[in-house]
């Protein structure tokens, strides 16, 4: 889609300098080596239910997901992989726990990558040679995923708990086993439910290897709490240039996980913004229900195909200034709102007509947007 290019800013001048890493490819998505940070999620369907799984993959793809991961706990799930992989619009990663035979099934099914958790796969170290050989022959990268909740018992005994050092030691030990067989197409994830532990583990890992890293605060919690914990931890690391893919692990619909991940990246200038709403928090000067109005604007513009910054302001203190700086804006008072487009007042609408007028102006801006190949301006 053509960008409107009105008020959305270019990436900030201090966009994080990315940590140099090896690059691998998950299907057609490059990971590491300077490639854009990709957003992942996991389906919550029964993988063996091919139709339901493909429907959810379509939904997360529409929300901006780059790579999707599927749980493969059973023979029926493994049997469904070839059909899902063939029809999925984005690369599919098989998520394997406990049973190493499903690693080989996933590779044979054409999965773009395989995630393994060495801490809970029986005699995993003894199976590395075979896995490395099969993955190398198929050109399939391996993600080594170490979680605090399923850390190798040997390392739990050594460190007493899932410390950053324990998580990193586990990941690098498993990497070394693959390296012994000449396999380096590896991505690493060290996850913990505590943001500070997760940050410390990834900083340490970034110092000790050049593999691309997948970021996640595992079991982050319900949508509100989990989004904050994830944004804090990932924001710190991404601002330091650490992280090549991410998943926001919320107890919420996978679509919401994807949206949260995209917003985290957009906030750091690592992904183009789509819809950004600038709205005031509220105070005693308000003459409009700004919380309700902001929610209505967000709902009305959900899925709008062009990037937009919309200011939804409740009084004359900051309202006109913020509205002029946005693509669209409304500055409210006395039961009505001044509608701004491209920095100019274009209408005054009663409160019940504000959403309709904003939508009309958005469609007009879209019609006036330059076509592909034309120079696109941007307001200062």
Coordinates of N, CA, C and O in Angstrom, one line a residue, residues 15 35 49 57 93 104 112 159 170 175 221 239 242 250 303-304 318 334 358 373 377-378:
X15 N 18.1 5.6 15.8 CA 17.6 4.2 15.7 C 18.7 3.3 16.2 O 19.9 3.5 15.8
X35 N 19.2 -7.9 9.1 CA 17.9 -8.0 8.6 C 16.9 -7.4 9.6 O 17.2 -7.3 10.8
X49 N -5.8 -29.9 13.7 CA -6.9 -29.3 13.1 C -6.4 -28.4 12.0 O -6.2 -27.2 12.3
X57 N -3.4 -18.8 11.4 CA -2.2 -18.2 10.7 C -2.6 -17.1 9.8 O -1.9 -16.0 9.8
X93 N 7.4 -22.6 11.9 CA 8.4 -23.3 12.7 C 7.7 -24.3 13.5 O 6.6 -24.1 14.1
X104 N 12.6 -34.7 13.3 CA 12.9 -35.3 11.9 C 11.6 -35.2 11.1 O 11.6 -34.9 9.9
X112 N 10.0 -24.5 8.0 CA 11.1 -23.5 7.7 C 12.2 -23.5 8.7 O 13.3 -23.1 8.5
X159 N 23.4 -24.4 39.5 CA 23.2 -23.0 39.8 C 22.2 -22.8 40.9 O 22.1 -21.6 41.4
X170 N 23.4 -23.3 29.4 CA 22.6 -24.3 28.7 C 22.6 -24.1 27.2 O 22.9 -25.0 26.4
X175 N 24.7 -25.4 21.7 CA 25.3 -24.9 20.4 C 26.7 -25.6 20.2 O 27.0 -25.9 19.0
X221 N 2.2 -13.1 31.1 CA 1.0 -12.8 31.9 C -0.2 -12.3 31.0 O -0.1 -12.3 29.8
X239 N 17.0 -1.4 22.2 CA 17.7 -0.1 22.2 C 19.2 -0.3 22.2 O 19.9 0.6 21.8
X242 N 20.3 -5.4 20.6 CA 20.3 -6.9 20.8 C 18.9 -7.4 20.5 O 17.9 -6.9 21.0
X250 N 1.8 -13.3 25.6 CA 0.7 -12.9 26.4 C -0.3 -14.0 26.6 O -0.5 -14.9 25.7
X303 N -7.1 -1.6 11.1 CA -7.0 -2.1 9.8 C -6.9 -1.1 8.7 O -6.9 -1.5 7.5
X304 N -6.9 0.2 8.9 CA -6.8 1.2 7.9 C -5.5 0.9 7.1 O -4.4 0.7 7.7
X318 N -3.0 21.7 24.8 CA -2.1 21.0 23.9 C -2.8 20.6 22.6 O -2.2 20.1 21.7
X334 N -16.6 22.1 24.5 CA -17.9 22.6 24.4 C -18.8 21.7 23.5 O -19.6 22.2 22.7
X358 N -13.5 12.3 10.8 CA -12.1 11.9 10.7 C -11.9 10.8 9.7 O -11.0 10.8 8.9
X373 N 6.2 5.1 -7.1 CA 7.1 5.7 -8.0 C 7.2 7.2 -7.9 O 8.2 7.8 -8.4
X377 N 6.3 13.2 0.1 CA 6.8 14.2 1.1 C 6.4 13.8 2.5 O 5.7 12.9 2.7
X378 N 6.9 14.5 3.4 CA 6.6 14.3 4.8 C 6.6 15.6 5.5 O 7.5 16.5 5.3

